[in-house]
Short mmCIF file of C-alpha atoms and ligand atoms in Angstrom, two decimals:
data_model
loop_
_atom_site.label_atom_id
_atom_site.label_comp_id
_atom_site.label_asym_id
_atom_site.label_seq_id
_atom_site.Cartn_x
_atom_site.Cartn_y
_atom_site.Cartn_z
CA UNK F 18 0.00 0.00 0.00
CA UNK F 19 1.27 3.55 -0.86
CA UNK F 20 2.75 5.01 2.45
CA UNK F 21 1.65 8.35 1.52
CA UNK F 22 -1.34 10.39 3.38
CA UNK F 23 -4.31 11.51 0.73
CA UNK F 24 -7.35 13.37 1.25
CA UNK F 25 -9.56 12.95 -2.07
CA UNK F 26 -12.98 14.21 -0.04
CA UNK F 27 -13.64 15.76 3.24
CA UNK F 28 -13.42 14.15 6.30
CA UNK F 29 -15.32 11.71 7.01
CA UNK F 30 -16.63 11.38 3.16
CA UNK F 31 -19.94 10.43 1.55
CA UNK F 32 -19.46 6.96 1.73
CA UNK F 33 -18.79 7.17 5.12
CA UNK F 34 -21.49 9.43 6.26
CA UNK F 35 -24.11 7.01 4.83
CA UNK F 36 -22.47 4.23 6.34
CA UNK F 37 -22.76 6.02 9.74
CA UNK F 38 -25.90 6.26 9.24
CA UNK F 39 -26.77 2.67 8.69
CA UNK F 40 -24.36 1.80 11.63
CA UNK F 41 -26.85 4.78 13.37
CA UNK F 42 -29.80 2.16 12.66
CA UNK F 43 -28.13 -0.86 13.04
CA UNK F 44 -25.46 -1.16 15.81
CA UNK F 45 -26.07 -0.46 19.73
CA UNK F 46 -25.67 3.48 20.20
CA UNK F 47 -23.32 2.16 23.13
CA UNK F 48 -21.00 0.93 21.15
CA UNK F 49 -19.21 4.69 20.13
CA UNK F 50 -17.06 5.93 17.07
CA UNK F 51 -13.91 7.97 17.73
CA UNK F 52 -13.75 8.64 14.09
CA UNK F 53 -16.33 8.33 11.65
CA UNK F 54 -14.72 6.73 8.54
CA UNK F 55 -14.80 3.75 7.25
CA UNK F 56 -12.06 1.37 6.67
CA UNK F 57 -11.23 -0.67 3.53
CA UNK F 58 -7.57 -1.23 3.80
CA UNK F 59 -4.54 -0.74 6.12
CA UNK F 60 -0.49 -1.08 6.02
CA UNK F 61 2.55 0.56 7.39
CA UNK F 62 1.17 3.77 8.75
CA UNK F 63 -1.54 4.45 6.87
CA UNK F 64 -5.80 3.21 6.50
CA UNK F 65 -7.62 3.98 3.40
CA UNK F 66 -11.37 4.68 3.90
CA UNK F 67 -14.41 3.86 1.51
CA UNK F 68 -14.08 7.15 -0.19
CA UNK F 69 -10.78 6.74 -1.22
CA UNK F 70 -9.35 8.61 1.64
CA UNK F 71 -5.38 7.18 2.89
CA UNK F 72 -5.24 8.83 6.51
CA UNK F 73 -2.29 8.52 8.61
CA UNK F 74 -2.36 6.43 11.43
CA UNK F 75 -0.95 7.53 14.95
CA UNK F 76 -3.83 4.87 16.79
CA UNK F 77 -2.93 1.23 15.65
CA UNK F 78 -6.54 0.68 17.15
CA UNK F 79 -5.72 1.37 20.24
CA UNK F 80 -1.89 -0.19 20.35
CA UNK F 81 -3.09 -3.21 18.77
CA UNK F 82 -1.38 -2.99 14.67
CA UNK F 83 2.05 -2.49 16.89
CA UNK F 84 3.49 -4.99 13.39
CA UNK F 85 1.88 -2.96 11.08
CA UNK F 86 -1.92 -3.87 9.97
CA UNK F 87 -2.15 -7.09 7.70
CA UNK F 88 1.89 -7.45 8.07
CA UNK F 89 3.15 -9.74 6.00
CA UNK F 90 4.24 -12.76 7.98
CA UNK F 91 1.11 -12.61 10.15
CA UNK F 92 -1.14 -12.59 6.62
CA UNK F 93 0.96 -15.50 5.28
CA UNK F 94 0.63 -17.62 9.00
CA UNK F 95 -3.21 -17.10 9.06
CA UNK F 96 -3.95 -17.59 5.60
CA UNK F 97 -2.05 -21.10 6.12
CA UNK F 98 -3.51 -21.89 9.48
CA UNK F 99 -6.86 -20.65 7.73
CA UNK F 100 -6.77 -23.32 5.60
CA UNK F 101 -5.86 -26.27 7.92
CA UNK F 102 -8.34 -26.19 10.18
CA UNK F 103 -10.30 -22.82 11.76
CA UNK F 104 -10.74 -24.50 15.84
CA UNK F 105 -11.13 -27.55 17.12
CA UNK F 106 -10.82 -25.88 21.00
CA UNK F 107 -7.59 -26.51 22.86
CA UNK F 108 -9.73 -27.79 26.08
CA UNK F 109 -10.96 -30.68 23.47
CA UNK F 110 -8.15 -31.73 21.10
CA UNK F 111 -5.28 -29.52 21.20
CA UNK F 112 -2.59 -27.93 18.75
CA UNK F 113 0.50 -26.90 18.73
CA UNK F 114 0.57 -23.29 17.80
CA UNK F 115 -1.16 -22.43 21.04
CA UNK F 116 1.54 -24.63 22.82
CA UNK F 117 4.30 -22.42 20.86
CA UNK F 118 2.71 -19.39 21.82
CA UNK F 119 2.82 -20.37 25.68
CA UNK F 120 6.57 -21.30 25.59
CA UNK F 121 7.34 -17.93 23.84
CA UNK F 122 5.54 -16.00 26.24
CA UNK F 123 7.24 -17.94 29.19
CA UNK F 124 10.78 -17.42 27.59
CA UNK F 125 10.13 -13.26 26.77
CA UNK F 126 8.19 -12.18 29.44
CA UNK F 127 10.52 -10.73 32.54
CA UNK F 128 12.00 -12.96 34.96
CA UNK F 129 14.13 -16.02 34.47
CA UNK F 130 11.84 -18.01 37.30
CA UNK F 131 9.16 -20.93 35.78
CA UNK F 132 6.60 -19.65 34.27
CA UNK F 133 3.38 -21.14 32.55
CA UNK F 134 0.57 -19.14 30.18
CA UNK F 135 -2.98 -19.69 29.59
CA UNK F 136 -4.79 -17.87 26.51
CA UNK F 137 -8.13 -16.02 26.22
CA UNK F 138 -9.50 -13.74 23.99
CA UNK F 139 -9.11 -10.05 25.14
CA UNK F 140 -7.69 -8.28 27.74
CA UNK F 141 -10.86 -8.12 29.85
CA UNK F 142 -10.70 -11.68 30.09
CA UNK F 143 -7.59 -12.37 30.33
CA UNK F 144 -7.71 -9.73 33.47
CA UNK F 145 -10.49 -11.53 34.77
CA UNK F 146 -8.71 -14.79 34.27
CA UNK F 147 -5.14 -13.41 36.05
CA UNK F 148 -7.61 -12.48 39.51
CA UNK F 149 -9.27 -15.86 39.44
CA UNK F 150 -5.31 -17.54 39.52
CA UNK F 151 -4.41 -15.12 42.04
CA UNK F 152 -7.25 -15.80 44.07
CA UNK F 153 -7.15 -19.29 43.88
CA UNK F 154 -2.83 -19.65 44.67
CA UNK F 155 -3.47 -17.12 47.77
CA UNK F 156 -6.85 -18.38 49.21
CA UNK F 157 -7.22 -14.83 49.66
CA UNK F 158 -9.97 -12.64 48.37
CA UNK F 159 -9.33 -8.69 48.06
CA UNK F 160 -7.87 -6.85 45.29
CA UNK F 161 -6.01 -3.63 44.95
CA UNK F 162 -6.39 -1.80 42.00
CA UNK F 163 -5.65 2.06 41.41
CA UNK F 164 -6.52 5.88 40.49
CA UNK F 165 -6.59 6.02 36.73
CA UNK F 166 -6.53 2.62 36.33
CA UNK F 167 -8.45 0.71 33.03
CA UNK F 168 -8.78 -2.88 32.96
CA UNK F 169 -11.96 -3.62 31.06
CA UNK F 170 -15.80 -3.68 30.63
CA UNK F 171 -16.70 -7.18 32.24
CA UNK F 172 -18.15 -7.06 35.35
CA UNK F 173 -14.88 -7.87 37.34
CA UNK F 174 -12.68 -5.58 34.94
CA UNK F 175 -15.28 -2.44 35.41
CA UNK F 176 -14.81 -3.12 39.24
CA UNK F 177 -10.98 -2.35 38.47
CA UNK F 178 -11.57 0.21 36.53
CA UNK F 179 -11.70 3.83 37.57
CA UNK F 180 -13.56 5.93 35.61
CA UNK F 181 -17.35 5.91 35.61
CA UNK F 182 -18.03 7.54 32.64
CA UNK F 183 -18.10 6.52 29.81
CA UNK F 184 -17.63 2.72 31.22
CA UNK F 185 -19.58 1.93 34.35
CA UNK F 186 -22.39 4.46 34.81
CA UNK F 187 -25.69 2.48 35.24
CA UNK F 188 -24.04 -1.05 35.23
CA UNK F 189 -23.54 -1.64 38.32
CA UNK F 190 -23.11 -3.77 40.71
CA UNK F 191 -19.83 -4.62 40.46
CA UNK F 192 -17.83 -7.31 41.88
CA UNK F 193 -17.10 -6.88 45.55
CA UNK F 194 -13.39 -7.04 47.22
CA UNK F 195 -12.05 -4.85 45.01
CA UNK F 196 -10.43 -1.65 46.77
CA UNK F 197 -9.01 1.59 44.90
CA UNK F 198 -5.59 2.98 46.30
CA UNK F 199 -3.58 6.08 44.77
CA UNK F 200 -0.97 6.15 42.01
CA UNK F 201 1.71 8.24 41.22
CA UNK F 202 1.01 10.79 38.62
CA UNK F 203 3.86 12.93 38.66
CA UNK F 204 2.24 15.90 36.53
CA UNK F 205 0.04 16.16 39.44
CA UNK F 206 1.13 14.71 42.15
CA UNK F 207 2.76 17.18 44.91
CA UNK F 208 6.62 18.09 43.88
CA UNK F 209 7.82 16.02 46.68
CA UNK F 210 5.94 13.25 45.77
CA UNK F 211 8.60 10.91 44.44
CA UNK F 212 7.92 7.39 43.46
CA UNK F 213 8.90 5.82 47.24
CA UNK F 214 6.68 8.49 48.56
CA UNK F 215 3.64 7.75 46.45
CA UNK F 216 4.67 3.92 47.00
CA UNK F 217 4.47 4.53 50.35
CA UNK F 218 0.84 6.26 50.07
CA UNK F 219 -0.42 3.44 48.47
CA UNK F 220 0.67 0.60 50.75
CA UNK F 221 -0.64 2.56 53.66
CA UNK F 222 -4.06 2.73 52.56
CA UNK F 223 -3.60 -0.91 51.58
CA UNK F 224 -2.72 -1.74 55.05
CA UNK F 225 -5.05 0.60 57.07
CA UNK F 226 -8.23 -0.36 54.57
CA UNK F 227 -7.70 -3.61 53.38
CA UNK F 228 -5.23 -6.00 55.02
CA UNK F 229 -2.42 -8.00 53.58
CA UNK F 230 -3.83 -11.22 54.94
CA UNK F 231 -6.90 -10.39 53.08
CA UNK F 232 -5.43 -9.39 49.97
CA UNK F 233 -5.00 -11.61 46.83
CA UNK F 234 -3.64 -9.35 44.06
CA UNK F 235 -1.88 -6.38 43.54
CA UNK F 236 -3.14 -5.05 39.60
CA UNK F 237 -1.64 -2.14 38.01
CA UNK F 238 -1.05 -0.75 34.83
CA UNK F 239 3.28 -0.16 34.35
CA UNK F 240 2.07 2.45 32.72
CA UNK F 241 -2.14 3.83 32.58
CA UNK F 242 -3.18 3.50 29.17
CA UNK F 243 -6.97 4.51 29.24
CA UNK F 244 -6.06 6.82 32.36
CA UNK F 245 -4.28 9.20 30.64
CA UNK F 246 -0.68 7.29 29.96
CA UNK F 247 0.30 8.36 32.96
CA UNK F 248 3.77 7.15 33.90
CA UNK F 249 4.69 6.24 37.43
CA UNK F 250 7.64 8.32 39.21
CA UNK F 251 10.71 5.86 38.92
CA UNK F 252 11.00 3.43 42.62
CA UNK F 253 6.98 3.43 42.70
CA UNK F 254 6.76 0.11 40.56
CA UNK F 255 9.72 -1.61 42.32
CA UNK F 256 8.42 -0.50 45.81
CA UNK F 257 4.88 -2.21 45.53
CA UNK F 258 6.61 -5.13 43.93
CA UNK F 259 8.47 -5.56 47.11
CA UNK F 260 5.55 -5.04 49.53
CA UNK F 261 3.54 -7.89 47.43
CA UNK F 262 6.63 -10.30 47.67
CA UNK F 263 6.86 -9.80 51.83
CA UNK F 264 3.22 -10.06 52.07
CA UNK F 265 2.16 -12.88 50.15
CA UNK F 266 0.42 -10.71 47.19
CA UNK F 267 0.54 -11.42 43.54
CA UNK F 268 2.05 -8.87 41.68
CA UNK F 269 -0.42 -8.49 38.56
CA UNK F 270 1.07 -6.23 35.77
CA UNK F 271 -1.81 -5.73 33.12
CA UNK F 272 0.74 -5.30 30.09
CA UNK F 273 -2.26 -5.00 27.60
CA UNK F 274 -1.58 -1.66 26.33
CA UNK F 275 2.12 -1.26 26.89
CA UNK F 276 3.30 -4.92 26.15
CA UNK F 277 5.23 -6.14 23.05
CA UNK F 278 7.21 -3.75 22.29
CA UNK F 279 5.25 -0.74 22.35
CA UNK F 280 7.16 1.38 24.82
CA UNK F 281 10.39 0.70 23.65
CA UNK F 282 11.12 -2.60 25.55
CA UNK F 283 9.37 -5.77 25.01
CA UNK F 284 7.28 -4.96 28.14
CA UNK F 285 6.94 -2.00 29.86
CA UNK F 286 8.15 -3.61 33.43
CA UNK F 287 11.13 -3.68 31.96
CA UNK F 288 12.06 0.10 32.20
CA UNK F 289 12.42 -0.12 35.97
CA UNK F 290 13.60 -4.04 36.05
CA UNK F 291 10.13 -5.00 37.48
CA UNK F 292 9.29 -8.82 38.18
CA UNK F 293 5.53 -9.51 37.89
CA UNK F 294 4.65 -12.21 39.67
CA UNK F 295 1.03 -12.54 36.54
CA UNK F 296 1.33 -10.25 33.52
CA UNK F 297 -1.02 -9.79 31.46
CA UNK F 298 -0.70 -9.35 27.73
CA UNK F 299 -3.03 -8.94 24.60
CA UNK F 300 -3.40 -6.37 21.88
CA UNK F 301 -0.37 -6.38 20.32
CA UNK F 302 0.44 -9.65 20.78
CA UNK F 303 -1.48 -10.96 17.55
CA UNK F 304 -1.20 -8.30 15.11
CA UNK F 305 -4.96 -7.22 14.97
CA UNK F 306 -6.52 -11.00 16.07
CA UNK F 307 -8.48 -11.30 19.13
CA UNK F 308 -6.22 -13.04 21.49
CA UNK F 309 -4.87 -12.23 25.10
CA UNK F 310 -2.52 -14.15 27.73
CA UNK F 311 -1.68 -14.87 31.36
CA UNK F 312 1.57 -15.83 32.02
CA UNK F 313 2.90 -15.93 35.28
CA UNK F 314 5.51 -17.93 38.57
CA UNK F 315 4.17 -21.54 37.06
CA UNK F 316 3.61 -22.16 40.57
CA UNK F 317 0.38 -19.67 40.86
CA UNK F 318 -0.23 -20.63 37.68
CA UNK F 319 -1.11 -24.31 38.52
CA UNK F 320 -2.85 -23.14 41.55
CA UNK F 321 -6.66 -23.74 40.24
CA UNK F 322 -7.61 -27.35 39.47
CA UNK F 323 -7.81 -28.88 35.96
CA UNK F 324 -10.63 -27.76 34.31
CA UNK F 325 -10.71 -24.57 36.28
CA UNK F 326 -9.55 -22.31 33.27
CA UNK F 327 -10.23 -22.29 30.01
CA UNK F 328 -12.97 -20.41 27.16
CA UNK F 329 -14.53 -22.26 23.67
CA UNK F 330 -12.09 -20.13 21.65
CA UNK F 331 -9.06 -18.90 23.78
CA UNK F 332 -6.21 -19.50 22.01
CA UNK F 333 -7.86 -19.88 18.55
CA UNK F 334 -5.59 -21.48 16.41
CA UNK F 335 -5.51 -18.34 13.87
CA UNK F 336 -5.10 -15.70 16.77
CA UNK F 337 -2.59 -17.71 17.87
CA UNK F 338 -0.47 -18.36 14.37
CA UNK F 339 -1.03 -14.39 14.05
CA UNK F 340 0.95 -14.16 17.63
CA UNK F 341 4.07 -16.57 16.72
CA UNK F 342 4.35 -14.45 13.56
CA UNK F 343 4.29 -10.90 15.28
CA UNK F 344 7.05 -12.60 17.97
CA UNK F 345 9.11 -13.30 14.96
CA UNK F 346 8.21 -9.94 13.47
CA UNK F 347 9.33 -7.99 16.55
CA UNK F 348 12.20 -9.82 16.63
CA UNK F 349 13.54 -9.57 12.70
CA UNK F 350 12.36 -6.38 11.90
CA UNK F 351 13.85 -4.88 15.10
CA UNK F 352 10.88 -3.03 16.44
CA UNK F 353 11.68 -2.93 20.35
CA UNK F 354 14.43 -0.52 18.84
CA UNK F 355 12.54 1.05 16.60
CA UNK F 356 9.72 1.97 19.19
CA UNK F 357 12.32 3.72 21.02
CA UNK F 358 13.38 5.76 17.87
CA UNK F 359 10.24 7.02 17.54
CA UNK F 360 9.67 7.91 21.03
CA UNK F 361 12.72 9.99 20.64
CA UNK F 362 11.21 11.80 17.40
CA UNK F 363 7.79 12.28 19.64
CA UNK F 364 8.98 13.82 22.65
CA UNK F 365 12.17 15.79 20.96
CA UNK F 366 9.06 17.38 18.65
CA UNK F 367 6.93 17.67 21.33
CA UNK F 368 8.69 19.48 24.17
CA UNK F 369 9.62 21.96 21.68
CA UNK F 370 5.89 22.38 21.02
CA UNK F 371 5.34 22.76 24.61
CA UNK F 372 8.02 24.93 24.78
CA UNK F 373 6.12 27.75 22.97
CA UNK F 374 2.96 26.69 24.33
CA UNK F 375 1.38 26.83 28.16
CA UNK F 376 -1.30 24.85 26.73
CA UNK F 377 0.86 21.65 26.73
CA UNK F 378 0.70 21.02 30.64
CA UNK F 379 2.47 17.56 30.12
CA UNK F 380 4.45 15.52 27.82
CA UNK F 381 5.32 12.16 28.60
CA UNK F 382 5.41 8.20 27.45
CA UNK F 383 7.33 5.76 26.51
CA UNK F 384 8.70 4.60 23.03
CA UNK F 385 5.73 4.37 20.56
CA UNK F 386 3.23 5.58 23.57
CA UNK F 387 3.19 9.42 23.97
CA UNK F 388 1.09 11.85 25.10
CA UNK F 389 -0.19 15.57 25.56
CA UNK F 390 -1.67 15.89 28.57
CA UNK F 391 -3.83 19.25 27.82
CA UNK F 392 -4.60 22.36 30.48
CA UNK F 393 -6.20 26.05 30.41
CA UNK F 394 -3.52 28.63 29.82
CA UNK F 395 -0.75 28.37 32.40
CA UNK F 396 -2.66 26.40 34.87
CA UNK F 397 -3.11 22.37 35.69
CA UNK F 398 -6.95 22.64 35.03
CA UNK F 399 -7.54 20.04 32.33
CA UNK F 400 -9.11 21.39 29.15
CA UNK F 401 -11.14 18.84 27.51
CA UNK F 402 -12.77 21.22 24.98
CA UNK F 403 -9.07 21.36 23.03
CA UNK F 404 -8.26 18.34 23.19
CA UNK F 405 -11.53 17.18 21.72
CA UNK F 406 -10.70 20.49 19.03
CA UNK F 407 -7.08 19.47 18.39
CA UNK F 408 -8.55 15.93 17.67
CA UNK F 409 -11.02 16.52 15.33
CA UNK F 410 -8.72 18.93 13.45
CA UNK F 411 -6.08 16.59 13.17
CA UNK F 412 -9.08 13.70 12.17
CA UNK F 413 -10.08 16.53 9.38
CA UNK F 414 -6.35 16.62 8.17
CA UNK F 415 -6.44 12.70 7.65
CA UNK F 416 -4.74 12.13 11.12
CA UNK F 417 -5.54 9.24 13.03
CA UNK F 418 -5.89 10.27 16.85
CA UNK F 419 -7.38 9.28 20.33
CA UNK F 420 -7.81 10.93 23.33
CA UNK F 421 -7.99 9.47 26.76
CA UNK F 422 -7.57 10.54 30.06
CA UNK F 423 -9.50 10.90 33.52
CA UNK F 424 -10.46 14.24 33.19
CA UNK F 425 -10.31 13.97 28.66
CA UNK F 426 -7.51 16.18 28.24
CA UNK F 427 -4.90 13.63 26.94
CA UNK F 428 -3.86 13.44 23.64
CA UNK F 429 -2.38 10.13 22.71
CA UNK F 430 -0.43 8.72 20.50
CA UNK F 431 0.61 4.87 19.36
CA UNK F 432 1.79 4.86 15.79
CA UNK F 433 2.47 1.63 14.40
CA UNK F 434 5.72 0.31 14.56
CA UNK F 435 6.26 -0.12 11.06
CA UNK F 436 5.19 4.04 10.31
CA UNK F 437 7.81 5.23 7.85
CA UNK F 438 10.02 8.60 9.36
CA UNK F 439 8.34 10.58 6.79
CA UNK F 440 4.62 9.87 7.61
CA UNK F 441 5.92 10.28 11.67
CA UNK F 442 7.04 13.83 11.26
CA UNK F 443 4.28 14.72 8.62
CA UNK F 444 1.52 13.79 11.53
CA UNK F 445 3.84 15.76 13.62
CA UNK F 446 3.45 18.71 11.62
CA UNK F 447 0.27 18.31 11.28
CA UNK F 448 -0.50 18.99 15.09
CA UNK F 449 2.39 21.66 15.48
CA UNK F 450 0.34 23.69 13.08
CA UNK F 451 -2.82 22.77 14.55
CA UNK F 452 -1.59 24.34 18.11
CA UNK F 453 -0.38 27.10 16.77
CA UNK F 454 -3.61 28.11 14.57
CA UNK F 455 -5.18 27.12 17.68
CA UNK F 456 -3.69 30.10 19.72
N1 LIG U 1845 -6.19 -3.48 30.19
C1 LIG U 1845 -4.47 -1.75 30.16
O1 LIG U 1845 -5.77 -0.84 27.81
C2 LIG U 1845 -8.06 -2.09 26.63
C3 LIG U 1845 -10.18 -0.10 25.66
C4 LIG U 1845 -11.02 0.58 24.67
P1 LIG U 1845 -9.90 -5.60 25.85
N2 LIG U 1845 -7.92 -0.71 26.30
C5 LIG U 1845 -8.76 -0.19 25.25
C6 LIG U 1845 -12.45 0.65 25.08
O2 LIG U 1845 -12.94 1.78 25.20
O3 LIG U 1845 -13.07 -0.41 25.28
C7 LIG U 1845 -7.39 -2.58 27.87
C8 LIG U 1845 -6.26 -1.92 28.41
C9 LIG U 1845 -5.68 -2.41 29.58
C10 LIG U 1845 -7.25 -4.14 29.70
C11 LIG U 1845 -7.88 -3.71 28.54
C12 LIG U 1845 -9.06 -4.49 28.03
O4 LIG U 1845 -8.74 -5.13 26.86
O5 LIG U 1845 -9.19 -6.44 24.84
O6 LIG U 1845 -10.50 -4.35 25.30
O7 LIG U 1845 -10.87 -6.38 26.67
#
């Protein structure tokens, strides 16, 4: 596909308007649209829409396309798998690419100590499935999760999660024993506030509200995706890792976001030298196929009984071929590096933006995951209304970007891994000039 952004209509275009409309009549309103056009194709960096439309694309679907959507070894892998057989469901007669995919996540996740992996479908369930383990190795029940944090939109995952709208309002109740502590969020935390501190804050609320002996799991996000990509101050991770090892808590890292490769390391943990006792990975691990893992010590992993664990399609047999060929992807292509490149590009452009603009309260991210966070003029109040703006500007301009955030002033970005240098800085441009016609 040409890797070359081209706006033939406006955006979104005819084609895509009346197709909004049918989806209008047809699809749950529930179910939202961050952008409405339609896609037809996608490679590299870019998506072409139905009206002949090639946007760039600084979303991946949400850090999912991390190989590049449709990348070649993962077409070639499914089309092959396609045509040997579609499922037969591991819990009846097995194969062997989910098998491969287990030992590969064992061998790449961090930590040298046995590990074993069980497969599900998305990150919701594979979170659910990670609390279940942890519950079941501890005999314990309660579980910490944090400010900011996103997990999911099944019952146990919206417990997790902090936001109410747009995910929980009205759909309650939600799964007891699950207790929210704070994070760090260095943009606005207190100055002093360093990661040990905030640590600190966190495992005394743990310990005055909830209990070690009561508590089974420990989840966090190494870095908040959903929340606003919010980065912990370096020593927080490491701290709570510590606590949970002395106190018999698992140490759940939901990787689903930041995992393979997306931040510039295979996994996130990684940055600080972080052990997780479960992670959690899914998204990026299969190039754009719905799958999503649990890999963890193999001795909580074995904790619940056979036949405690398991789904109809987790670990499809296509999902899972996609995986081995993104791990071999990743691995050939040298994207770990190549996320870090561009998270130079990113924040070099960007803190020259902010530079020249009070707007910018916060950059910040990791590799391939960066972010605006956006404020009034010289203040910390979050300004929503621009970031929405700046968004559907750069969407107008045939720029693929999300928002996210607590409060819904963060501008995010997750290009694919595979986005050629010249489509990186173009998209780049594109929002310089948007800030400054914004001023
Ligand atoms: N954990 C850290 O980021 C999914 C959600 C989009 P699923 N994030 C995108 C939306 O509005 O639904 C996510 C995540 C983290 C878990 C999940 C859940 O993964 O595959 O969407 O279930």
């Amino acid at each position: 596909m040409q890797q070359r952004r081209e706006l033939i209509t406006p955006i979104p275009g005819p084609k895509s308007l009346a197709l909004m409309q049918r989806k209008s009549s047809a699809v749950a309103q529930g179910v939202g649209t961050t952008m409405p056009v339609f896609a037809v194709a996608a490679a590299g960096g870019v998506l072409k829409d139905v009206d002949g439309n090639t946007l760039i694309d600084f979303g991946s679907g949400i850090a999912v396309t991390s190989v590049g959507n449709s990348a070649p070894r993962v077409v070639t892998a499914v089309q092959e798998q396609v045509a040997a057989f579609t499922h037969t469901c591991f819990m009846i007669t097995p194969y062997e690419g989910y098998v491969a995919v287990a030992e590969q996540l064992n061998e790449l996740t961090p930590g040298d100590h046995d590990k074993k992996t069980a497969l599900f479908n998305s990150g919701a369930e594979a979170v659910e499935n990670a609390i279940k383990i942890a519950r079941s190795h501890t005999k314990k029940q309660a579980v910490v999760a944090f400010d900011h944090a996103y997990h999911g939109r099944t019952n146990m995952t919206m417990a997790l999660t902090a936001k109410n709208m747009p995910y929980k309002d009205g759909f309650g109740p939600f799964a007891p024993e699950v207790y929210r502590v704070p994070v760090s969020y260095p943009y606005r935390d207190e100055k002093n506030m360093d990661g040990e501190l905030a640590a600190r804050r966190a495992i005394e609320v743990i310990e005055k509200q909830v209990g070690a002996g009561n508590l089974a799991a420990v989840i966090i996000e190494p870095i908040q995706g959903e929340g606003g990509f919010i980065v912990p101050a370096d020593g927080f991770l490491p701290a709570l890792v510590e606590w949970c090892a002395a106190n018999d808590v698992v140490f759940i890292a939901d990787e689903v976001q930041t995992g393979f490769a997306r931040t510039g390391k295979l996994f996130a943990c990684e940055h600080e030298e972080v052990v997780p006792d479960i992670i959690v990975t899914a998204k990026g691990v299969a190039g754009g196929l719905p799958l999503a893992a649990v890999t963890g010590r193999a001795e909580i992993m074995d904790a619940p009984h056979i036949g405690g664990l398991g789904g109809t399609y987790g670990g499809n047999p296509l999902a899972c071929a996609a995986a081995l060929a993104v791990i071999e992807t990743i691995r050939e292509d040298g994207l770990v590096n190549r996320a870090a490149t561009i998270g130079s590009t990113m924040l070099n452009r960007l803190h020259l933006l902010q530079a020249d603009d009070d707007r910018i309260g916060d950059v910040r991210g990791r590799g391939a995951m960066i972010a605006v966070e956006l404020v009034k003029s010289g203040t910390s109040e979050p300004d929503p209304d621009l970031t929405r703006s700046t968004a559907l500007a750069a969407h107008q301009q045939g720029l693929i970007v999300l928002t996210c955030g607590t409060y819904g002033n963060v501008l995010r970005f997750l290009p694919p891994l595979v986005m050629p240098e010249g489509l990186l800085d173009e998209g780049l441009t594109i929002l310089e000039n948007i800030f400054l016609q914004s001023r």
